[in-house]
Coordinates of C-alpha atoms in Angstrom, one line a residue:
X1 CA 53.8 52.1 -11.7
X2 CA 51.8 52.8 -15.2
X3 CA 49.2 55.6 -15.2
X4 CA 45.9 53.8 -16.6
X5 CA 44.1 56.4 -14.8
X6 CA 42.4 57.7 -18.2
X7 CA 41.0 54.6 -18.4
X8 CA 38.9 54.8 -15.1
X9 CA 35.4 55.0 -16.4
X10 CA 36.0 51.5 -18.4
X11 CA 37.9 50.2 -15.0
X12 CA 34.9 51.2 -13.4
X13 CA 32.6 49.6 -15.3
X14 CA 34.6 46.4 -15.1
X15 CA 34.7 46.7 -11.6
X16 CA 31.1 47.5 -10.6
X17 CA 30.5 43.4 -12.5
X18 CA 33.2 41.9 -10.4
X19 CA 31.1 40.1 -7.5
X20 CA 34.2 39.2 -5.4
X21 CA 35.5 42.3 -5.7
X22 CA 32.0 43.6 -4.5
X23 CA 31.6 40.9 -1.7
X24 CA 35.5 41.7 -0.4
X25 CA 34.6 45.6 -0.7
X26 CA 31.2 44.9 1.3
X27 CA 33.1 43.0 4.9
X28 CA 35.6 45.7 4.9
X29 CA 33.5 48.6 4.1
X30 CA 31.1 48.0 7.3
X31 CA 34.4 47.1 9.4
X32 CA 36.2 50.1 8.6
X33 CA 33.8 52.3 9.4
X34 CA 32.3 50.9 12.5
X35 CA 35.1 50.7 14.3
X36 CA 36.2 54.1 12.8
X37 CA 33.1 55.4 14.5
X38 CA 33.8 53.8 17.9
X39 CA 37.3 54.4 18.5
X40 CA 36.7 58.2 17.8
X41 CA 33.6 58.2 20.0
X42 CA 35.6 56.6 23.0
X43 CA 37.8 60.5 22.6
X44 CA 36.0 63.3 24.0
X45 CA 38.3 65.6 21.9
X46 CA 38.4 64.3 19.2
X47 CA 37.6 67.2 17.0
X48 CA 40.3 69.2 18.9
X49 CA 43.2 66.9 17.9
X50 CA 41.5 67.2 14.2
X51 CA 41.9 71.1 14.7
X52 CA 45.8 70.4 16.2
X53 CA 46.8 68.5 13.5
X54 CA 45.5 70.5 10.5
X55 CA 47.3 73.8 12.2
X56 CA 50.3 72.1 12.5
X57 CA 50.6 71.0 9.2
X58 CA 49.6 74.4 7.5
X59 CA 52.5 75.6 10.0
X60 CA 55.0 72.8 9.0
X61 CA 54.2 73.6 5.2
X62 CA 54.3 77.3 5.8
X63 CA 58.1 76.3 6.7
X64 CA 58.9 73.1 5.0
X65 CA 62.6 74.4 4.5
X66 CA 63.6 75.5 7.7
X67 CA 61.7 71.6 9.0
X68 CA 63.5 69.4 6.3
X69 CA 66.9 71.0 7.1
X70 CA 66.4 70.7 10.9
X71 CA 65.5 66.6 10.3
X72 CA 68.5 66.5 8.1
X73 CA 70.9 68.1 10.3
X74 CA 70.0 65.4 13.4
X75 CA 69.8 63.0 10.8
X76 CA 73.2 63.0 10.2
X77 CA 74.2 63.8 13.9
X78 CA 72.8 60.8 14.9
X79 CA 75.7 58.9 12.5
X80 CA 72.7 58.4 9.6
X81 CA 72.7 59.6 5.7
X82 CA 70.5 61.9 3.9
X83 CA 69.8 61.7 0.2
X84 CA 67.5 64.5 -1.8
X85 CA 65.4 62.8 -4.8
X86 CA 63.3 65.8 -7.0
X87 CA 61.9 62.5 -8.9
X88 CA 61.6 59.1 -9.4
X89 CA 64.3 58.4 -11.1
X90 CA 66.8 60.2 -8.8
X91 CA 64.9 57.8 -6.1
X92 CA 65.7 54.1 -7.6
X93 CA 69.6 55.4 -8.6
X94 CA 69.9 56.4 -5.2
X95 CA 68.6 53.0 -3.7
X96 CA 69.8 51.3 -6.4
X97 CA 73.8 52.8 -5.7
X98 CA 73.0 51.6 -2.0
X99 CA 71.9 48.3 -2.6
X100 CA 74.6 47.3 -5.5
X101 CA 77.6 46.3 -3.5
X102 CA 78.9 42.6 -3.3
X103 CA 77.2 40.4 -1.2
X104 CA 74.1 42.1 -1.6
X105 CA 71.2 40.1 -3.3
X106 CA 68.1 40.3 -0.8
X107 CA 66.1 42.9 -0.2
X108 CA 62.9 42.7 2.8
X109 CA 61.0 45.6 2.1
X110 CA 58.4 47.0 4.3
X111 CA 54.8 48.9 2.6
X112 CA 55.6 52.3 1.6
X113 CA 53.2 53.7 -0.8
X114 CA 55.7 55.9 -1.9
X115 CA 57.8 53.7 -3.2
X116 CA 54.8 53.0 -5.2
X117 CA 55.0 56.1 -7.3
X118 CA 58.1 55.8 -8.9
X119 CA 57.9 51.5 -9.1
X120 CA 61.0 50.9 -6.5
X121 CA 60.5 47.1 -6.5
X122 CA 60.7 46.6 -10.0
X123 CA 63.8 48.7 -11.0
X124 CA 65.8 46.7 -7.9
X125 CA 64.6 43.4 -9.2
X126 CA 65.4 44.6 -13.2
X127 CA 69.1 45.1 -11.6
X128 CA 69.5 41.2 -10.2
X129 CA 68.0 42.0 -6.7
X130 CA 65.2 39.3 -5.1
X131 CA 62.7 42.0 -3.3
X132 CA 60.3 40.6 -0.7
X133 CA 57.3 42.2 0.2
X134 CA 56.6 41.8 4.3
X135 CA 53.5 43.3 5.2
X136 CA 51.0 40.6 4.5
X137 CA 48.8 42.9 2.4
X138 CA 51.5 43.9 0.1
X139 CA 53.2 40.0 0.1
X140 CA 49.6 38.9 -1.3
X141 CA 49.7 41.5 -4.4
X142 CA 53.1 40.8 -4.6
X143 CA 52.5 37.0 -5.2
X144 CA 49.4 38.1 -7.1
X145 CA 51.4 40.3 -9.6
X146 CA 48.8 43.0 -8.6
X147 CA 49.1 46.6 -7.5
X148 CA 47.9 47.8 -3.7
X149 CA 43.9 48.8 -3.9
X150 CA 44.3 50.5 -0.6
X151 CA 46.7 52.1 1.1
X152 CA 46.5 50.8 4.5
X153 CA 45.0 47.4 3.4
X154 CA 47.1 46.7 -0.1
X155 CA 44.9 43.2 -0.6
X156 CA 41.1 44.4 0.5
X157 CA 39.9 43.5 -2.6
X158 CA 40.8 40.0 -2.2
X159 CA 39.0 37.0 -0.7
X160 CA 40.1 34.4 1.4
X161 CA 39.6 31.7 -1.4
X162 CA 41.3 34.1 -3.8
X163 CA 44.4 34.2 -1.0
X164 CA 44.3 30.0 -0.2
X165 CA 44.7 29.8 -4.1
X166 CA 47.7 32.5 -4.2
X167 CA 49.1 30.6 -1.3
X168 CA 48.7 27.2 -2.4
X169 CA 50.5 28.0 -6.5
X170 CA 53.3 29.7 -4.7
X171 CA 54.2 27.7 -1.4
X172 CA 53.0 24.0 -2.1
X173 CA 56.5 24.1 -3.9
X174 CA 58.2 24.3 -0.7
X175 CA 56.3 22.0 1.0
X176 CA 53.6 24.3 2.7
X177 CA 50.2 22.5 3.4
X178 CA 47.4 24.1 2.1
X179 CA 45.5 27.0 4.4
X180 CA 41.9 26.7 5.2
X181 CA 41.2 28.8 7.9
X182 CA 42.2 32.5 8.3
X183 CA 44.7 31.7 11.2
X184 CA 46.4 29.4 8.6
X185 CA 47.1 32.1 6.2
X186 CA 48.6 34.5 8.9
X187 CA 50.8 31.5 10.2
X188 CA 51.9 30.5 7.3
X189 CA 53.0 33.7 6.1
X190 CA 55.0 34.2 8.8
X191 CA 56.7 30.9 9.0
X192 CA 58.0 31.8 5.0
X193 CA 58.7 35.2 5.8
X194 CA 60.8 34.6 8.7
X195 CA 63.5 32.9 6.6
X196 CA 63.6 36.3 4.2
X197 CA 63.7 38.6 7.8
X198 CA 66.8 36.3 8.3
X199 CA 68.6 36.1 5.6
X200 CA 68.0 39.7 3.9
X201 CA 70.5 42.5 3.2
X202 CA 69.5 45.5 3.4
X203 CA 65.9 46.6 4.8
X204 CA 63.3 49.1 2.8
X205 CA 60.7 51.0 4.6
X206 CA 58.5 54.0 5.0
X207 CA 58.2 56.6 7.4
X208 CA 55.0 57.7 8.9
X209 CA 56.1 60.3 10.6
X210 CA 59.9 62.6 9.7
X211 CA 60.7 64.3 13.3
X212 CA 62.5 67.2 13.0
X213 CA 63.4 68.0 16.4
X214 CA 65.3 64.6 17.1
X215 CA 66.1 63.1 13.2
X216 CA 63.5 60.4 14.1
X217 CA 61.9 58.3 11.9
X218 CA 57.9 56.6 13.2
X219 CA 57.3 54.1 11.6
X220 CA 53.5 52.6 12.2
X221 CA 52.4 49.2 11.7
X222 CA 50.0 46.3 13.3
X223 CA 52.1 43.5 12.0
X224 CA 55.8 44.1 14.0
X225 CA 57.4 43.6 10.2
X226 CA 58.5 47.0 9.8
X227 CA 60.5 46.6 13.0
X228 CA 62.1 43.6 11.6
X229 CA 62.6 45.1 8.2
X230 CA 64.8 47.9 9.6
X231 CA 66.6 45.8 12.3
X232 CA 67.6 42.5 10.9
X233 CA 69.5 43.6 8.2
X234 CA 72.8 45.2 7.9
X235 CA 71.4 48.6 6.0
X236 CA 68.2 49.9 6.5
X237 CA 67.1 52.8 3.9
X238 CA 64.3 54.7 4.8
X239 CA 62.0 56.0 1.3
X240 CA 59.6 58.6 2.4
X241 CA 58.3 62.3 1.3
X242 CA 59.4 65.8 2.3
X243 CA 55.8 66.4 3.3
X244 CA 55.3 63.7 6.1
X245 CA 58.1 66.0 8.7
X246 CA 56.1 67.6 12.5
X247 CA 57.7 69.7 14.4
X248 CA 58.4 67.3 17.4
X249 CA 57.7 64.5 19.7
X250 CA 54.8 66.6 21.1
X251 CA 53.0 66.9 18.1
X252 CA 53.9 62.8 17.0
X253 CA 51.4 62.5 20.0
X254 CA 49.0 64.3 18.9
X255 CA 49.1 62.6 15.1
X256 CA 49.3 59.3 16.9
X257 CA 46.0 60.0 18.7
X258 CA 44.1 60.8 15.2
X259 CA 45.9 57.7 12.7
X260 CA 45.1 54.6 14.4
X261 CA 41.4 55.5 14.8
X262 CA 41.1 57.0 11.6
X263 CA 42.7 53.8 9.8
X264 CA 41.3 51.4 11.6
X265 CA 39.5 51.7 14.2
X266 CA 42.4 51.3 16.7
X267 CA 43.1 53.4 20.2
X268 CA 46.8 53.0 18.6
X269 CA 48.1 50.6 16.2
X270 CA 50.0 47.7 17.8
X271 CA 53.9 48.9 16.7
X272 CA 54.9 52.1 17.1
X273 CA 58.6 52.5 16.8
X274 CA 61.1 55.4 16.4
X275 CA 64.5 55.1 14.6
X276 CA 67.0 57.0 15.1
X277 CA 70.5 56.5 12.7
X278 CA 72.4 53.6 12.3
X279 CA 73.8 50.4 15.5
X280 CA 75.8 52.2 18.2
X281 CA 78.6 50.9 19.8
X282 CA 76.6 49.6 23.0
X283 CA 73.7 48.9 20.9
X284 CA 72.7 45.0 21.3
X285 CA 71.1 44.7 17.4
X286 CA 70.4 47.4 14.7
X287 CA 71.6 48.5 11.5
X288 CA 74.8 49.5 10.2
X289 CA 74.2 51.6 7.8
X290 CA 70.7 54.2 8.3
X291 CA 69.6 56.4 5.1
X292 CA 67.1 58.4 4.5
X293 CA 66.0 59.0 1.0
X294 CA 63.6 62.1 1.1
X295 CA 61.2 62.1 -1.9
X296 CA 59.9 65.3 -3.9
X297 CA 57.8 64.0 -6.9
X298 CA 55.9 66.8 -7.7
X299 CA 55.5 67.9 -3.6
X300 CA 57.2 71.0 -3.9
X301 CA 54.6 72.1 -6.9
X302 CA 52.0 71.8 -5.2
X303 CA 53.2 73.5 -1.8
X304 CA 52.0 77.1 -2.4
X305 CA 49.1 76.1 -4.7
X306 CA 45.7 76.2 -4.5
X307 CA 45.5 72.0 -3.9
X308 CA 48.1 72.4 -1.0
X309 CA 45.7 71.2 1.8
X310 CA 46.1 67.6 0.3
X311 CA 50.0 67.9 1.6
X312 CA 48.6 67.7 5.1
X313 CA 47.5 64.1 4.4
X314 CA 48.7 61.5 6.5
X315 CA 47.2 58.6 4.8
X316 CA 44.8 56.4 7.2
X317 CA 42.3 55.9 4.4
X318 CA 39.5 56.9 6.0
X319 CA 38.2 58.9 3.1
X320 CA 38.6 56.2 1.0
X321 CA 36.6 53.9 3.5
X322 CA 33.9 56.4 3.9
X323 CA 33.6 57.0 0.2
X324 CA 30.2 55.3 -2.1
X325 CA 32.6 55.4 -4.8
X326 CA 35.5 53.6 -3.9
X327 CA 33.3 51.3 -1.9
X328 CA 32.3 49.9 -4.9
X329 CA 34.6 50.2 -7.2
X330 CA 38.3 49.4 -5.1
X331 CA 41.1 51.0 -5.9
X332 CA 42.5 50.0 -9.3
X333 CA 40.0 51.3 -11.3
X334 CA 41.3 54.6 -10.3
X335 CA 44.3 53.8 -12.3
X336 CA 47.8 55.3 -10.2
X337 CA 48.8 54.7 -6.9
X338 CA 46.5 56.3 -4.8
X339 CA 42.8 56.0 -5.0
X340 CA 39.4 56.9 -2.9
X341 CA 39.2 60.7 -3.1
X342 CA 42.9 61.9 -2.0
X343 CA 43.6 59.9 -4.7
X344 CA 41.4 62.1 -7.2
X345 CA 42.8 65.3 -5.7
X346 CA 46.1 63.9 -5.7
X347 CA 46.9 61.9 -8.6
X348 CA 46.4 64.6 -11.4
X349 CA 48.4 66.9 -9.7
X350 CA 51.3 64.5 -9.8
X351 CA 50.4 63.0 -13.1
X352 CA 48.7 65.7 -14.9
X353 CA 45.2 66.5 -15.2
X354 CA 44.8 65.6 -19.1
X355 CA 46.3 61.8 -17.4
X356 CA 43.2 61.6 -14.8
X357 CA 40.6 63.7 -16.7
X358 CA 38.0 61.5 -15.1
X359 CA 39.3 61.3 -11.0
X360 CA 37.8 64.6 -10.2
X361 CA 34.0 63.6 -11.3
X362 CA 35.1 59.9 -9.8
X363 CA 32.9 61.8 -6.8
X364 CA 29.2 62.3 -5.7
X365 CA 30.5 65.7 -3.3
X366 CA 28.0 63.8 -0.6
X367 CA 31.0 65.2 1.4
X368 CA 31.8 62.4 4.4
X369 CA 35.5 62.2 3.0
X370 CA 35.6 66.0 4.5
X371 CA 34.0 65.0 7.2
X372 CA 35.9 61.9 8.6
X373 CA 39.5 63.7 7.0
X374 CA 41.0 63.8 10.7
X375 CA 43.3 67.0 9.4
X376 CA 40.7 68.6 7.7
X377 CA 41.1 68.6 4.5
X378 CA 39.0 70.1 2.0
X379 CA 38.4 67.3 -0.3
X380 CA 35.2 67.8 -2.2
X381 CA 36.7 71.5 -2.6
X382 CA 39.4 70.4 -4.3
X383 CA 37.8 68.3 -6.5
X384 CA 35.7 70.8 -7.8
X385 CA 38.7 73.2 -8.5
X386 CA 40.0 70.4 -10.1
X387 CA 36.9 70.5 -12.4
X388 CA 36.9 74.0 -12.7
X389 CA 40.1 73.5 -14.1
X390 CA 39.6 70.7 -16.5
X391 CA 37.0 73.7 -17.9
X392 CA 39.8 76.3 -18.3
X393 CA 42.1 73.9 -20.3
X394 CA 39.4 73.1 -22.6
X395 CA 39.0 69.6 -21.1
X396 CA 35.2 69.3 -21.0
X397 CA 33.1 67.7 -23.1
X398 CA 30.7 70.2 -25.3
X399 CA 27.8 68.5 -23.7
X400 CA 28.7 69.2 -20.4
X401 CA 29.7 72.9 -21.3
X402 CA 26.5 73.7 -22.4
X403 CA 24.8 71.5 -19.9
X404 CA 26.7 73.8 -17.3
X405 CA 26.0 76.9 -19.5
X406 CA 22.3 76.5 -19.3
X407 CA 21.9 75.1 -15.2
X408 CA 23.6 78.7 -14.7
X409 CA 21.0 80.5 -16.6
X410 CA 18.1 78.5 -14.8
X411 CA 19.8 78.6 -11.4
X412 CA 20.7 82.2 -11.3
X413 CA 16.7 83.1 -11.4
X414 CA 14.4 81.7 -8.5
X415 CA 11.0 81.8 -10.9
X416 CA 12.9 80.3 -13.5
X417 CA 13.8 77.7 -11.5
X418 CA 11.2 76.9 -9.9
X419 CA 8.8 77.3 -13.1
X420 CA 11.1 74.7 -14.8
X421 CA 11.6 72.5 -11.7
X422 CA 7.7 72.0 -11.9
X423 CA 7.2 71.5 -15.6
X424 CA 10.1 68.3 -15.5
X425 CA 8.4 67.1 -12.3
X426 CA 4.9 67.7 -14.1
X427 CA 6.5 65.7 -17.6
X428 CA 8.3 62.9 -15.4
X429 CA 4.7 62.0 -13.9
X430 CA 3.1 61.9 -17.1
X431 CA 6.1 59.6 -18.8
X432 CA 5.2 57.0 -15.9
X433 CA 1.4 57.1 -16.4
X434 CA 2.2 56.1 -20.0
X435 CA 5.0 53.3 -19.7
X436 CA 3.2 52.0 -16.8
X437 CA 6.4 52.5 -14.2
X438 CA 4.4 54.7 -11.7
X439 CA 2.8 51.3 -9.8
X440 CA 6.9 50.1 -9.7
X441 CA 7.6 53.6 -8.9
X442 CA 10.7 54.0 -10.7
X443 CA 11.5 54.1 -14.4
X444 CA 13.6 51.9 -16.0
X445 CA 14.6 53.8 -18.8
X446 CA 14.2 57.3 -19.2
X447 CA 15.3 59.5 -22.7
X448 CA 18.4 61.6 -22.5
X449 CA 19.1 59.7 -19.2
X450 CA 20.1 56.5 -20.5
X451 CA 23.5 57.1 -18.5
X452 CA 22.0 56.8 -15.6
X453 CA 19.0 54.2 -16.2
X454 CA 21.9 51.9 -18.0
X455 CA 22.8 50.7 -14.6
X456 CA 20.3 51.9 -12.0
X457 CA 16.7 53.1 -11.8
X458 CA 15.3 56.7 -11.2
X459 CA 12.8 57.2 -8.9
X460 CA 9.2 58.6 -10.0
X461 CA 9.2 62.2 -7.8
X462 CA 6.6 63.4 -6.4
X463 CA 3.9 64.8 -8.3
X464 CA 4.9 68.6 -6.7
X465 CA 8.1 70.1 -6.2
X466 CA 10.4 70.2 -2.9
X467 CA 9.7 74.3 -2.7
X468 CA 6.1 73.6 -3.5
X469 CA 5.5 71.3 -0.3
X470 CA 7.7 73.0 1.6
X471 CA 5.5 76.1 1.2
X472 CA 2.6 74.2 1.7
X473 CA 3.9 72.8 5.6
X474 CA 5.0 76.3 6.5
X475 CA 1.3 77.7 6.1
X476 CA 0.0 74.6 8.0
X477 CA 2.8 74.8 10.7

């Protein structure tokens, strides 16, 4: 996939005039998190899985080696195949040797972001291989020449009319009615995905969870395709990264508790399955061949680091959904693979920083991706060392450096502070008395603030400062 994350505020800008891209954000913004909200409620404890699950993960990383090696070793006891990819690259000539055998020209593939990082679908395809997308989300971008906005919900930014019309260009040829109702899209998906289940060679997914204790792969979805993805067809590779491997079954509880509320709202999502290796002999259905291709990219740099809390991620999007930001922007504005804030911590680290300069400020710090993070991660933290980083290399603009320079000066010294907090409340009144905004109360325009009056108003304050009121109600009280 191209990095065009440079380009984010532009992408941004583009985005914040899309008004179906604004309407589709809007209907799954308020479903996300309401559900979110009662799903978690409904679990007394909720906040001691959240605790769990973050000191698991800082254990697992703490002994990544000894973990991976484990997985591998039953793995391969279980009659399945492990492959080691530092990189992209390594990651499609692996598949790539896999899949190019006679007989083999259809691939069903089931979502795995991961696969997004290093563009899997289009170096199979460049070779002669047909690739179908099977989750719904991912078969609509797919059809749609498009990228996933999300990472549990690949075509959130789309409408329904937007999908009818995707539908009707691409299926009408086969003789497919055209879809009206949302029902009609769902069935009719499935009736021309059913013929690619059948007739498909080998069978592409991701892998939730990496078991070390049994060489199990989880695989999560609401849709039942990833279960026929990995059964149907004769092979079934598994692409996944070295980070996404627990302990043991034990703990897949505990994770399974967290993800389905977290992502969507759910008690559990409706498939949960567990593969282990390739058909046995008594087996009924299966595959015959079971890899798994177990994906660096950059992970192993950041274990150890100072970002390595973003490794605990097990990507439910509920930052994402939670987030003003990506709310109103979607996801490809952010430019890579991953967006919503894991996406800023994560994509300059795999990408370089000078390649996302803009991710870590793509971020108001309000804080709720932090908050609803059910392992705990740190997120506006991180973006703030990113920025402190961006600094060190040189990265920020002279405006800002000085900017920054002067805040300390002010902010280090309490009278300063509040002597000059007082005089720009003081001047701010006094600008609205003359260009007549204070009846509106908000200006329109404001000098040396046009970045932020371009595109929204500022508020008149209040003719004294927060500390000067505040000092006023303690004497009362």
């Amino acid at each position: 996939m191209q990095v065009t994350s440079k380009n984010f505020r532009t992408k941004a800008a583009e985005a914040l005039l899309d008004e179906d891209l604004r309407a589709a954000m809007g209907r799954a913004e308020g479903g996300f998190v309401d559900t979110r909200k009662r799903a978690i409620d409904e679990l007394a404890n909720f906040q001691e899985y959240r605790e769990f699950a973050r000191n698991t993960k800082n254990h697992v990383l703490a002994h990544l080696d000894g973990y991976l090696t484990q997985f591998e070793n039953n793995v391969m006891a279980s009659g399945g195949q492990v492959h080691w990819a530092s990189n992209g690259e390594e990651v499609n000539r692996i598949v790539l040797d896999i899949c190019r055998r006679p007989g083999i020209s259809k691939i069903a593939k089931g979502k795995s972001m991961v696969s997004e990082e290093f563009a899997l679908n289009a170096g199979l395809e460049a070779a002669g291989l047909e690739v179908v997308e099977t989750d719904l989300g991912e078969y609509i971008i797919q059809l749609a020449e498009e990228t996933p906005s999300h990472i549990i919900a690949p075509a959130v930014h789309k409408t329904k009319q937007a999908v009818t019309d995707l539908f009707e260009e691409h299926h009408s040829q086969a003789g497919y009615p055209r879809v009206v109702e949302r029902l009609d899209i769902v069935s009719q998906a499935r009736q021309v995905l059913r013929d690619h289940f059948c007739t498909a060679d080998v069978g592409i997914t991701g892998g939730n969870f990496l078991i070390a204790d049994t060489g199990s792969i989880a695989l999560i979805t609401n849709e039942g395709n990833g279960d026929l993805t990995a059964n149907l067809p004769d092979i079934h590779v598994v692409v996944t990264s070295i980070e996404k491997v627990i302990p043991n079954m034990q703990a897949l509880g505990g994770f399974l508790r967290l993800l389905g509320r977290s992502a969507t709202g759910q008690i559990m999502s409706v498939y949960t399955t567990l593969f282990n290796g390739p058909r046995r002999i008594d087996d009924l259905d299966g595959p015959r061949e079971f890899h798994v291709v177990l994906v660096d990219n950059g992970r192993s740099e950041i274990l150890g680091s100072q970002f390595q809390d973003i490794l605990r991620c097990i990507k439910c999007g509920a930052c994402m959904n939670h987030c003003p930001v990506y709310t109103s922007i979607g996801g490809h504005a952010y430019g890579w693979v991953y967006p919503g804030p894991m996406g800023s911590v994560l994509t300059p680290l795999m990408v370089g920083q000078k390649n996302a300069p803009d991710l870590p400020y793509a971020c108001t710090l309000n804080g709720r991706c932090k908050t609803v993070c059910p392992v705990m991660i740190p997120l506006p933290e991180l973006l703030r060392e990113h920025r402190n980083n961006l600094v060190e290399m040189g990265e920020a603009k002279s405006m800002q450096k000085w900017g920054m320079r002067l805040w300390y000066q002010v902010a280090r010294k309490p009278a300063l502070y509040s002597m000059m907090a007082g005089l720009y409340v003081l001047k701010l009144n006094m600008f609205a008395r003359l260009i007549s905004a204070f009846r509106r109360g908000s200006f329109q325009y404001i000098p040396l603030l046009g970045a932020w009056t371009s595109t929204r108003d500022f508020p008149v304050p209040q003719t004294t400062t927060f500390q000067t009121q505040w000092k006023k109600r303690r004497c009362h009280d």
